[in-house]
Tab-separated table of C-alpha atoms in Angstrom:
chain	number	residue	atom	x	y	z
H	1	MET	CA	58.375	83.800	114.650
H	2	LYS	CA	59.865	81.510	117.217
H	3	LEU	CA	59.854	78.592	114.605
H	4	THR	CA	62.029	80.570	112.233
H	5	ALA	CA	64.536	81.923	114.992
H	6	PRO	CA	66.845	78.868	114.721
H	7	LEU	CA	67.006	79.251	111.043
H	8	ALA	CA	67.742	83.091	111.570
H	9	ALA	CA	70.477	82.401	113.859
H	10	LEU	CA	72.137	79.511	111.542
H	11	GLY	CA	71.812	82.206	108.725
H	12	ARG	CA	73.622	84.723	110.709
H	13	ALA	CA	76.168	82.405	111.811
H	14	VAL	CA	76.861	81.209	108.113
H	15	LEU	CA	76.896	85.093	107.187
H	16	ALA	CA	79.542	85.623	109.801
H	17	LEU	CA	81.499	82.741	108.772
H	18	VAL	CA	81.426	83.760	105.208
H	19	ALA	CA	82.488	87.251	106.027
H	20	ALA	CA	85.254	86.108	108.303
H	21	ILE	CA	86.511	83.865	105.238
H	22	GLY	CA	86.419	86.917	102.981
H	23	ARG	CA	88.454	89.208	105.350
H	24	VAL	CA	91.046	86.626	105.906
H	25	SER	CA	91.301	85.966	102.032
H	26	ILE	CA	91.647	89.785	101.543
H	27	PHE	CA	94.295	90.084	104.377
H	28	THR	CA	96.109	87.167	102.907
H	29	ALA	CA	96.061	88.575	99.418
H	30	ASN	CA	97.335	91.925	100.554
H	31	THR	CA	100.120	90.263	102.443
H	32	LEU	CA	101.140	88.233	99.565
H	33	SER	CA	101.051	91.273	97.244
H	34	HIS	CA	103.245	93.090	99.729
H	35	ILE	CA	105.747	90.315	99.930
H	36	VAL	CA	106.664	90.909	96.242
H	37	ARG	CA	106.765	94.736	96.422
H	38	GLY	CA	109.290	96.790	98.271
H	39	PRO	CA	110.358	98.365	100.283
H	40	PHE	CA	111.718	95.419	102.231
H	41	TYR	CA	112.532	95.467	105.903
H	42	VAL	CA	115.381	93.143	106.192
H	43	ARG	CA	116.293	93.963	109.799
H	44	GLU	CA	112.777	93.187	110.835
H	45	LEU	CA	112.860	90.015	108.742
H	46	LEU	CA	116.143	88.785	110.343
H	47	GLY	CA	114.838	89.622	113.838
H	48	SER	CA	111.736	87.477	113.284
H	49	ILE	CA	113.908	84.634	111.868
H	50	ILE	CA	115.657	84.732	115.220
H	51	GLN	CA	112.487	85.021	117.394
H	52	ILE	CA	110.351	82.500	115.478
H	53	GLY	CA	113.431	80.119	114.433
H	54	TYR	CA	116.119	80.061	116.967
H	55	PHE	CA	114.178	80.630	119.976
H	56	SER	CA	111.726	77.926	119.069
H	57	LEU	CA	114.359	75.097	118.936
H	58	PRO	CA	114.122	74.038	122.733
H	59	VAL	CA	110.488	73.650	122.574
H	60	VAL	CA	110.531	71.802	119.100
H	61	GLY	CA	113.534	69.484	120.141
H	62	LEU	CA	111.730	68.599	123.473
H	63	THR	CA	108.370	68.038	121.984
H	64	ALA	CA	109.936	65.862	119.120
H	65	PHE	CA	112.097	63.912	121.357
H	66	PHE	CA	109.446	62.672	123.921
H	67	THR	CA	106.812	62.086	121.194
H	68	GLY	CA	109.560	59.985	119.277
H	69	GLY	CA	110.151	58.091	122.515
H	70	ALA	CA	106.655	57.652	123.263
H	71	LEU	CA	105.893	56.518	119.741
H	72	ALA	CA	108.655	53.756	119.803
H	73	LEU	CA	107.133	52.386	123.188
H	74	GLN	CA	103.434	52.324	121.560
H	75	ILE	CA	104.415	50.748	118.408
H	76	PHE	CA	106.446	48.140	120.332
H	77	ALA	CA	103.597	47.266	122.601
H	78	GLY	CA	100.981	47.263	120.066
H	79	GLY	CA	103.054	45.284	117.412
H	80	ALA	CA	103.723	42.598	120.177
H	81	ARG	CA	100.045	41.799	119.786
H	82	PHE	CA	100.764	40.250	116.248
H	83	ASN	CA	104.442	39.541	116.575
H	84	ALA	CA	105.547	42.870	114.687
H	85	GLU	CA	107.785	44.193	117.247
H	86	ALA	CA	110.670	44.674	114.603
H	87	VAL	CA	108.704	47.312	112.651
H	88	VAL	CA	109.414	49.981	115.422
H	89	PRO	CA	112.270	51.911	113.333
H	90	GLN	CA	110.265	51.963	110.264
H	91	ILE	CA	106.886	53.140	111.897
H	92	VAL	CA	108.748	55.643	114.015
H	93	ALA	CA	110.542	57.092	111.028
H	94	ILE	CA	107.442	57.200	108.759
H	95	GLY	CA	105.167	58.381	111.747
H	96	MET	CA	107.523	61.363	112.933
H	97	VAL	CA	108.545	62.436	109.485
H	98	ARG	CA	105.254	62.289	107.437
H	99	GLU	CA	102.794	63.301	110.372
H	100	LEU	CA	103.915	63.839	113.920
H	101	GLY	CA	107.041	66.081	113.110
H	102	PRO	CA	105.220	68.756	110.979
H	103	VAL	CA	102.033	68.739	112.771
H	104	LEU	CA	103.533	68.725	116.236
H	105	VAL	CA	106.041	71.513	115.386
H	106	GLY	CA	103.028	73.382	113.673
H	107	LEU	CA	100.939	73.264	116.821
H	108	MET	CA	103.889	74.309	118.917
H	109	ILE	CA	104.588	77.113	116.862
H	110	ALA	CA	100.962	78.051	116.784
H	111	ALA	CA	100.999	77.991	120.655
H	112	ARG	CA	104.473	80.027	120.927
H	113	VAL	CA	104.828	82.149	117.952
H	114	THR	CA	100.898	82.777	116.828
H	115	SER	CA	100.065	83.921	120.660
H	116	SER	CA	103.134	86.174	121.011
H	117	VAL	CA	102.703	87.851	117.442
H	118	ALA	CA	98.876	88.397	117.989
H	119	ALA	CA	99.452	89.888	121.447
H	120	GLU	CA	102.291	92.008	120.289
H	121	ILE	CA	100.481	93.584	117.281
H	122	ALA	CA	97.325	93.897	119.092
H	123	THR	CA	98.992	95.678	122.011
H	124	MET	CA	100.636	97.900	119.185
H	125	LYS	CA	97.146	98.503	118.020
H	126	VAL	CA	95.579	99.471	121.251
H	127	THR	CA	98.368	101.702	122.085
H	128	GLU	CA	98.174	103.310	118.777
H	129	GLN	CA	101.588	102.393	117.665
H	130	ILE	CA	99.895	101.037	114.372
H	131	ASP	CA	98.470	104.603	113.733
H	132	ALA	CA	101.963	105.999	114.573
H	133	LEU	CA	103.464	103.620	111.833
H	134	VAL	CA	101.062	105.001	109.371
H	135	THR	CA	101.656	108.664	110.256
H	136	LEU	CA	105.492	107.840	109.938
H	137	SER	CA	104.939	106.924	106.221
H	138	THR	CA	105.422	103.040	107.085
H	139	ASN	CA	102.845	100.666	105.909
H	140	PRO	CA	102.081	98.258	108.761
H	141	THR	CA	101.540	95.214	106.570
H	142	LYS	CA	104.876	95.578	105.052
H	143	TYR	CA	106.771	96.453	108.566
H	144	LEU	CA	104.919	93.755	110.702
H	145	THR	CA	103.111	91.360	108.809
H	146	VAL	CA	105.421	90.429	105.906
H	147	PRO	CA	108.538	89.982	107.873
H	148	ARG	CA	106.822	87.721	110.371
H	149	VAL	CA	104.924	85.594	107.690
H	150	VAL	CA	108.180	85.315	105.586
H	151	ALA	CA	110.240	84.358	108.579
H	152	ALA	CA	107.976	81.795	109.669
H	153	THR	CA	107.565	80.359	106.269
H	154	LEU	CA	111.260	80.148	105.798
H	155	VAL	CA	112.225	78.528	109.174
H	156	MET	CA	109.412	76.270	109.610
H	157	PRO	CA	110.800	73.595	107.170
H	158	ILE	CA	114.069	73.795	109.038
H	159	LEU	CA	112.282	73.577	112.398
H	160	VAL	CA	110.486	70.293	110.956
H	161	GLY	CA	113.713	68.985	109.856
H	162	VAL	CA	115.106	69.513	113.113
H	163	GLY	CA	112.013	67.907	114.893
H	164	ASP	CA	111.922	64.901	112.558
H	165	ILE	CA	115.612	64.156	113.414
H	166	ILE	CA	115.027	64.597	116.961
H	167	GLY	CA	111.846	62.469	117.152
H	168	VAL	CA	113.518	59.840	115.068
H	169	PHE	CA	116.423	59.997	117.519
H	170	GLY	CA	114.024	59.875	120.608
H	171	GLY	CA	112.737	56.659	119.116
H	172	TYR	CA	116.126	55.278	118.425
H	173	LEU	CA	117.375	55.865	122.011
H	174	VAL	CA	114.380	54.273	123.610
H	175	SER	CA	114.368	51.415	121.228
H	176	THR	CA	118.204	50.815	121.842
H	177	GLN	CA	118.430	51.441	125.495
H	178	ARG	CA	114.889	50.186	126.657
H	179	LEU	CA	113.479	47.843	124.022
H	180	GLY	CA	116.761	45.893	123.298
H	181	PHE	CA	117.002	47.133	119.467
H	182	ASN	CA	120.460	46.873	117.937
H	183	ALA	CA	121.719	50.395	117.318
H	184	SER	CA	123.126	50.256	113.527
H	185	ALA	CA	120.204	47.848	112.270
H	186	TYR	CA	117.901	50.227	113.767
H	187	LEU	CA	119.514	53.194	111.848
H	188	GLN	CA	119.974	51.282	108.761
H	189	ASN	CA	116.356	50.386	108.808
H	190	THR	CA	115.247	53.809	109.347
H	191	VAL	CA	117.322	55.247	106.538
H	192	ASP	CA	116.349	52.439	104.158
H	193	PHE	CA	112.686	52.769	104.761
H	194	LEU	CA	112.334	56.592	104.355
H	195	GLU	CA	111.713	57.896	100.853
H	196	PHE	CA	112.348	61.307	99.344
H	197	THR	CA	108.567	62.101	99.295
H	198	ASP	CA	108.317	61.578	102.882
H	199	ILE	CA	110.872	64.130	103.519
H	200	SER	CA	109.856	66.689	101.163
H	201	SER	CA	106.191	66.536	102.086
H	202	SER	CA	107.267	66.916	105.653
H	203	LEU	CA	109.383	70.198	104.898
H	204	LEU	CA	106.403	71.496	102.627
H	205	LYS	CA	103.844	71.074	105.335
H	206	GLY	CA	106.216	72.845	107.705
H	207	ALA	CA	106.453	75.765	105.337
H	208	VAL	CA	102.612	75.742	104.855
H	209	PHE	CA	102.028	75.505	108.799
H	210	GLY	CA	104.459	78.398	109.328
H	211	PHE	CA	102.552	80.653	106.955
H	212	ILE	CA	99.357	79.650	108.473
H	213	ALA	CA	100.751	80.259	111.999
H	214	ALA	CA	102.401	83.755	111.273
H	215	LEU	CA	99.411	84.951	109.204
H	216	MET	CA	96.752	84.172	111.767
H	217	GLY	CA	98.820	85.975	114.509
H	218	CYS	CA	98.988	89.121	112.436
H	219	TYR	CA	95.471	88.930	111.228
H	220	TYR	CA	94.025	88.534	114.797
H	221	GLY	CA	96.469	91.214	116.139
H	222	MET	CA	95.637	93.770	113.328
H	223	ASN	CA	91.928	93.263	113.881
H	224	SER	CA	92.028	93.355	117.681
H	225	ALA	CA	89.423	95.231	119.456
H	226	ARG	CA	90.437	97.945	122.126
H	227	GLY	CA	91.592	97.403	125.762
H	228	ALA	CA	93.122	94.519	127.680
H	229	GLN	CA	90.101	92.300	126.957
H	230	GLY	CA	90.610	92.749	123.022
H	231	VAL	CA	94.120	91.890	123.265
H	232	GLY	CA	93.340	88.585	125.034
H	233	GLN	CA	90.510	87.680	122.740
H	234	ALA	CA	92.837	88.326	119.706
H	235	THR	CA	95.465	86.092	121.163
H	236	LYS	CA	92.974	83.468	121.906
H	237	ALA	CA	91.242	83.531	118.613
H	238	ALA	CA	94.610	83.444	116.596
H	239	VAL	CA	95.826	80.471	118.415
H	240	VAL	CA	92.581	78.574	117.902
H	241	ALA	CA	92.425	79.776	114.183
H	242	ALA	CA	96.017	78.660	113.457
H	243	ALA	CA	95.664	75.244	115.199
H	244	VAL	CA	92.648	74.342	113.502
H	245	LEU	CA	93.790	75.523	109.915
H	246	ILE	CA	97.055	73.813	110.544
H	247	LEU	CA	95.212	70.495	111.208
H	248	ALA	CA	92.935	71.054	108.192
H	249	ALA	CA	95.929	71.956	106.013
H	250	ASN	CA	97.624	68.906	107.148
H	251	PHE	CA	94.714	66.749	105.968
H	252	VAL	CA	94.459	68.318	102.669
H	253	LEU	CA	98.276	68.125	102.023
H	254	THR	CA	98.471	64.377	103.237
H	255	GLU	CA	95.612	63.650	100.762
H	256	VAL	CA	97.383	65.416	97.995
H	257	PHE	CA	100.581	63.584	98.627
H	258	PHE	CA	99.745	60.240	99.770
H	259	SER	CA	96.152	59.408	98.340
H	260	ALA	CA	97.440	57.649	95.349
W	1	MET	CA	95.694	125.124	104.504
W	2	ILE	CA	93.593	122.487	105.970
W	3	THR	CA	89.889	122.475	105.223
W	4	LEU	CA	87.318	120.064	106.613
W	5	ASP	CA	84.069	120.460	104.649
W	6	ASN	CA	80.833	118.869	106.056
W	7	ILE	CA	82.686	115.580	107.332
W	8	HIS	CA	80.327	112.910	108.563
W	9	LYS	CA	81.454	109.714	110.210
W	10	SER	CA	79.659	107.094	111.869
W	11	PHE	CA	80.433	103.689	113.721
W	12	GLY	CA	77.316	101.503	113.237
W	13	ASN	CA	74.432	103.658	114.969
W	14	ASN	CA	76.991	105.992	116.507
W	15	HIS	CA	77.173	109.243	114.453
W	16	VAL	CA	80.197	110.802	115.887
W	17	LEU	CA	80.768	113.619	113.195
W	18	ARG	CA	77.553	115.035	111.799
W	19	GLY	CA	78.853	117.642	109.569
W	20	VAL	CA	82.089	119.178	110.748
W	21	ASN	CA	83.399	122.237	108.976
W	22	LEU	CA	86.720	123.693	109.929
W	23	HIS	CA	89.467	125.564	108.335
W	24	VAL	CA	92.883	125.957	109.812
W	25	ASP	CA	95.393	128.622	108.097
W	26	ARG	CA	99.047	128.245	107.439
W	27	GLY	CA	101.306	128.718	110.553
W	28	GLU	CA	98.133	128.775	112.702
W	29	SER	CA	97.772	126.983	115.989
W	30	MET	CA	94.361	125.626	116.146
W	31	VAL	CA	93.031	123.756	119.515
W	32	ILE	CA	89.976	121.730	119.157
W	33	ILE	CA	88.169	121.521	122.520
W	34	GLY	CA	85.151	119.276	123.511
W	35	GLY	CA	84.089	116.744	126.046
W	36	SER	CA	85.346	113.023	125.938
W	37	GLY	CA	83.808	110.969	123.132
W	38	THR	CA	82.892	113.909	121.143
W	39	GLY	CA	84.935	112.854	118.098
W	40	LYS	CA	88.033	114.969	118.353
W	41	SER	CA	90.407	112.219	117.788
W	42	ILE	CA	88.469	110.959	115.112
W	43	THR	CA	88.413	114.453	113.387
W	44	ILE	CA	92.247	114.590	113.237
W	45	LYS	CA	92.599	110.920	112.406
W	46	SER	CA	90.368	111.674	109.353
W	47	VAL	CA	92.735	114.179	108.053
W	48	LEU	CA	95.610	111.907	108.355
W	49	GLY	CA	93.613	109.098	106.630
W	50	LEU	CA	93.855	106.793	109.663
W	51	VAL	CA	90.028	106.876	109.738
W	52	LYS	CA	87.996	107.106	106.422
W	53	HIS	CA	85.302	109.562	106.855
W	54	ASP	CA	81.800	108.651	105.427
W	55	SER	CA	81.003	111.770	103.533
W	56	GLY	CA	82.431	115.336	102.918
W	57	SER	CA	85.890	116.424	101.953
W	58	ILE	CA	89.229	116.995	103.500
W	59	THR	CA	91.911	119.102	101.531
W	60	VAL	CA	95.291	120.368	102.482
W	61	ASP	CA	96.494	123.106	100.386
W	62	GLY	CA	93.389	122.686	98.148
W	63	GLN	CA	94.402	118.913	97.386
W	64	ASP	CA	91.994	116.247	98.573
W	65	ILE	CA	93.827	113.985	100.961
W	66	ASP	CA	92.526	110.873	99.080
W	67	THR	CA	94.369	111.931	95.809
W	68	GLY	CA	98.054	112.252	95.111
W	69	ASP	CA	101.125	110.510	96.570
W	70	ARG	CA	100.240	109.052	100.041
W	71	ASP	CA	103.863	109.073	101.370
W	72	ALA	CA	104.669	112.544	100.250
W	73	PHE	CA	101.324	113.619	101.815
W	74	LEU	CA	102.339	112.023	105.285
W	75	ALA	CA	105.866	113.419	105.050
W	76	ARG	CA	104.303	116.845	105.558
W	77	PHE	CA	102.884	115.545	109.050
W	78	GLY	CA	104.085	114.959	112.644
W	79	MET	CA	101.880	113.626	115.328
W	80	LEU	CA	102.106	113.407	119.060
W	81	PHE	CA	99.836	110.585	120.179
W	82	GLN	CA	97.950	110.717	123.409
W	83	GLY	CA	99.964	107.994	124.981
W	84	GLY	CA	103.037	108.500	123.312
W	85	ALA	CA	102.627	105.557	120.768
W	86	LEU	CA	106.451	104.951	121.206
W	87	PHE	CA	107.506	101.515	119.531
W	88	ASP	CA	108.374	99.388	122.672
W	89	SER	CA	111.109	97.275	120.760
W	90	LEU	CA	113.105	100.249	119.569
W	91	SER	CA	115.376	102.435	121.756
W	92	VAL	CA	114.563	106.018	122.279
W	93	TRP	CA	116.653	107.375	119.427
W	94	GLN	CA	115.365	104.830	117.047
W	95	ASN	CA	111.864	105.878	117.900
W	96	VAL	CA	112.810	109.610	117.448
W	97	ALA	CA	114.748	108.876	114.197
W	98	PHE	CA	112.256	106.387	112.872
W	99	ARG	CA	111.513	108.200	109.572
W	100	LEU	CA	115.244	109.030	109.299
W	101	LEU	CA	116.241	105.299	109.112
W	102	ARG	CA	113.902	104.242	106.409
W	103	GLY	CA	111.710	105.320	103.555
W	104	SER	CA	112.250	108.519	101.317
W	105	LEU	CA	113.808	110.432	104.224
W	106	LYS	CA	116.250	107.774	104.984
W	107	ARG	CA	119.723	109.205	106.230
W	108	PRO	CA	123.133	107.386	107.320
W	109	LYS	CA	122.511	105.875	110.678
W	110	ASP	CA	125.098	108.088	112.320
W	111	GLU	CA	123.444	111.182	111.080
W	112	ALA	CA	119.933	109.879	111.940
W	113	ARG	CA	121.132	109.391	115.457
W	114	ASP	CA	122.815	112.789	115.862
W	115	ILE	CA	119.455	114.375	114.499
W	116	ALA	CA	117.378	112.384	117.236
W	117	ILE	CA	119.780	113.444	119.954
W	118	GLU	CA	119.432	117.186	118.870
W	119	LYS	CA	115.600	116.605	118.886
W	120	LEU	CA	115.655	115.062	122.328
W	121	ARG	CA	117.788	117.954	123.775
W	122	ARG	CA	115.226	120.192	121.903
W	123	VAL	CA	112.431	118.893	124.108
W	124	GLY	CA	114.571	118.904	127.314
W	125	LEU	CA	116.146	115.414	127.402
W	126	THR	CA	119.703	114.607	127.780
W	127	ALA	CA	121.813	112.421	125.318
W	128	ASP	CA	122.009	109.511	128.017
W	129	VAL	CA	118.149	109.002	127.473
W	130	ALA	CA	118.856	107.879	123.557
W	131	ASP	CA	119.813	104.284	124.377
W	132	ARG	CA	117.081	103.506	126.676
W	133	PHE	CA	113.886	101.781	125.942
W	134	PRO	CA	110.361	103.560	126.184
W	135	SER	CA	109.423	101.263	129.050
W	136	GLU	CA	112.437	102.676	131.158
W	137	LEU	CA	110.949	106.107	131.050
W	138	SER	CA	108.336	108.132	133.088
W	139	GLY	CA	105.103	109.457	131.356
W	140	GLY	CA	106.425	112.873	130.865
W	141	MET	CA	109.734	111.544	129.390
W	142	GLN	CA	107.696	109.467	127.070
W	143	LYS	CA	105.531	112.605	125.908
W	144	ARG	CA	108.677	114.361	125.234
W	145	VAL	CA	110.246	111.557	123.106
W	146	GLY	CA	106.975	111.448	121.301
W	147	LEU	CA	107.300	115.101	120.727
W	148	ALA	CA	110.916	114.904	119.652
W	149	ARG	CA	109.729	112.136	116.965
W	150	ALA	CA	106.920	114.252	115.931
W	151	ILE	CA	109.282	117.018	115.007
W	152	ALA	CA	112.013	114.909	113.923
W	153	THR	CA	111.796	115.741	110.036
W	154	ASN	CA	110.584	119.304	110.787
W	155	PRO	CA	106.986	118.771	109.524
W	156	GLU	CA	104.858	121.644	107.944
W	157	ILE	CA	101.916	120.465	110.112
W	158	ILE	CA	101.910	119.001	113.580
W	159	PHE	CA	98.989	117.430	115.377
W	160	PHE	CA	98.805	116.880	119.265
W	161	ASP	CA	96.398	114.524	120.606
W	162	GLU	CA	95.706	115.190	124.272
W	163	PRO	CA	99.418	116.218	124.930
W	164	THR	CA	99.110	116.841	128.555
W	165	THR	CA	96.722	113.720	129.585
W	166	GLY	CA	98.071	112.017	132.318
W	167	LEU	CA	100.481	114.501	133.258
W	168	ASP	CA	101.015	116.450	136.619
W	169	PRO	CA	100.354	120.303	136.274
W	170	ILE	CA	104.000	120.991	136.177
W	171	MET	CA	104.802	118.584	133.572
W	172	SER	CA	101.524	119.818	131.807
W	173	GLY	CA	102.939	123.225	131.815
W	174	VAL	CA	106.427	122.162	130.332
W	175	ILE	CA	104.840	120.180	127.645
W	176	ASN	CA	102.489	123.231	126.757
W	177	ASP	CA	105.373	125.598	126.597
W	178	LEU	CA	107.467	123.173	124.642
W	179	ILE	CA	104.707	122.780	122.036
W	180	ARG	CA	104.189	126.530	121.780
W	181	GLU	CA	107.795	127.266	121.559
W	182	ILE	CA	108.413	124.443	118.793
W	183	VAL	CA	105.383	125.398	116.646
W	184	VAL	CA	106.646	129.225	116.567
W	185	GLU	CA	110.321	128.446	116.003
W	186	MET	CA	109.301	125.850	113.297
W	187	GLY	CA	106.402	128.017	111.714
W	188	ALA	CA	104.747	124.971	111.688
W	189	THR	CA	100.737	124.832	111.455
W	190	ALA	CA	99.408	122.990	114.440
W	191	VAL	CA	96.242	121.182	115.510
W	192	THR	CA	95.984	120.270	119.033
W	193	ILE	CA	92.846	118.382	120.770
W	194	THR	CA	92.524	118.546	124.316
W	195	HIS	CA	89.954	119.251	127.191
W	196	ASP	CA	92.496	120.893	129.294
W	197	MET	CA	91.963	124.689	129.479
W	198	THR	CA	95.252	125.396	130.479
W	199	SER	CA	96.605	123.920	127.356
W	200	VAL	CA	94.229	125.925	125.386
W	201	ARG	CA	95.466	129.103	126.785
W	202	ALA	CA	99.246	128.097	126.465
W	203	ILE	CA	98.959	126.708	122.820
W	204	ALA	CA	96.061	128.202	120.833
W	205	ASP	CA	95.851	130.993	118.382
W	206	LYS	CA	92.249	129.660	117.397
W	207	VAL	CA	89.953	127.530	119.281
W	208	ALA	CA	87.144	125.269	117.853
W	209	MET	CA	84.672	123.487	120.241
W	210	LEU	CA	83.325	120.229	118.710
W	211	HIS	CA	79.909	119.048	120.277
W	212	ASN	CA	77.268	116.886	119.154
W	213	GLY	CA	79.301	116.113	116.055
W	214	VAL	CA	79.739	119.555	114.777
W	215	ILE	CA	81.885	122.740	115.498
W	216	GLN	CA	79.782	124.488	118.090
W	217	TRP	CA	81.959	127.582	118.285
W	218	SER	CA	85.159	128.720	116.745
W	219	GLY	CA	87.361	131.856	117.168
W	220	PRO	CA	90.417	133.339	118.485
W	221	VAL	CA	91.378	132.262	121.760
W	222	SER	CA	91.367	135.969	122.949
W	223	GLU	CA	87.500	135.889	122.310
W	224	LEU	CA	87.099	132.631	124.236
W	225	ASP	CA	86.343	134.125	127.780
W	226	ALA	CA	84.051	136.659	126.333
W	227	THR	CA	81.783	134.309	124.051
W	228	ASP	CA	78.280	134.153	125.263
W	229	ASP	CA	77.966	130.596	123.623
W	230	PRO	CA	76.394	128.332	126.152
W	231	PHE	CA	78.195	125.255	125.206
W	232	VAL	CA	81.719	127.023	125.430
W	233	ARG	CA	80.599	128.877	128.679
W	234	GLN	CA	79.767	125.609	130.246
W	235	PHE	CA	82.767	123.971	129.006
W	236	ILE	CA	85.474	126.529	130.194
W	237	THR	CA	83.786	127.019	133.569
W	238	GLY	CA	83.516	123.307	134.066
W	239	SER	CA	79.796	123.526	135.257
W	240	ALA	CA	77.473	120.678	135.488
W	241	ASP	CA	74.506	123.002	134.503
W	242	GLY	CA	73.964	123.963	130.753
W	243	PRO	CA	73.233	122.680	127.530
W	244	ILE	CA	75.914	119.844	127.623
W	245	GLU	CA	74.648	116.917	129.341
W	246	ALA	CA	76.858	116.179	132.398
W	247	ILE	CA	76.213	112.258	132.167
W	248	ARG	CA	77.104	110.937	128.591
């Protein structure tokens, strides 16, 4: 009996994982089906765009700026080992736009937006506000989930674009003020080196990460257990799931775009 | 009007409803009493479809609740939740007029606001409350706003879930009187769940006692004090001795 206990535990874990994937898949399909069917709550969508997009700009800007600056310092120091200090503009550009921009913005959004969405919806569930919505003939998925998911999917490419630009600017500022690069040559190298695919893949990644971040917040909020502990657990689980899924999606998208 | 026939509902191994049979006539005020955790809330949430019952049937005017247009079905109901369940992000008048601002009952914004303020007046709140947010109100005021929201569209059927829980005796009396007045003047069918016997006597035409997952006793409120049902006797006297275990 004891010999099979680890196998039984493993089986339970696998079953739980499969069940969780199934629940998330059904939730995702349900959300997508409501996106294309009315009624549409435009006011809630605009509110979500302001909350998720506009109010995330400071944290996105600061994160990208410091990362771009640190990246320039690292590449300069690392490049000096084989006389390749001159590649700082190109590596900062490609590093920020292809990888660090979308991933860091995605993770910051997971921290800021996923947590707040999960906590808000979980609290609504605990205080019977979700039930109240239903009794008021309003579908909670349409009213709560769809506006947040659509807003995050729409504004994330913009946030990533802003993050990319500020990140490159951070690298530019450190390179020209601290490392002695020529300003116009730095900008010219950056512009010349970037390709359309770099930018488009970055923005597409942003849209996917935004979808994941908002969806996880809504899913865990809607499925929260009762009480303050339930809200806390839902928030924590939502942020963890969003962060892991964003990193996994980043790998898959990078493989798709740049594996050739 | 509302008929529950042999309703069963379990959560895992916890069999909450074990065959509930209940009938509420049109225009009647039915109060369901019972101890905490006996399934009173689950019973009314089953009628609204907020909780899916495992077996049995629930009909409203002879039509099964799982058939027909769901929006039209829900438009017949209003509900006052135990904690008010007001939407934090909306002002008081937007909470009250929630149904009037969207969906099939949508009205122009000014008209919806006027109706909301009228309903707030009906529950004893002044117009200056309309632009406040729920977090700025006391518990009693939140209950009144919840009541105003429940009656905003003049529904045929109103559910009240523990309407006086958490209120002081005076405010409880005010809410009880309001519920009774509103139900009478609207001619609505009302189902209230409570374990507050003062509420029962103020609100009820009929009383049903839920215990062990079934309706243990039901009858007119005038017969409540005269019944020799040991469960009802113990409940209304608040005695620790009797068939209901004091420690659950």
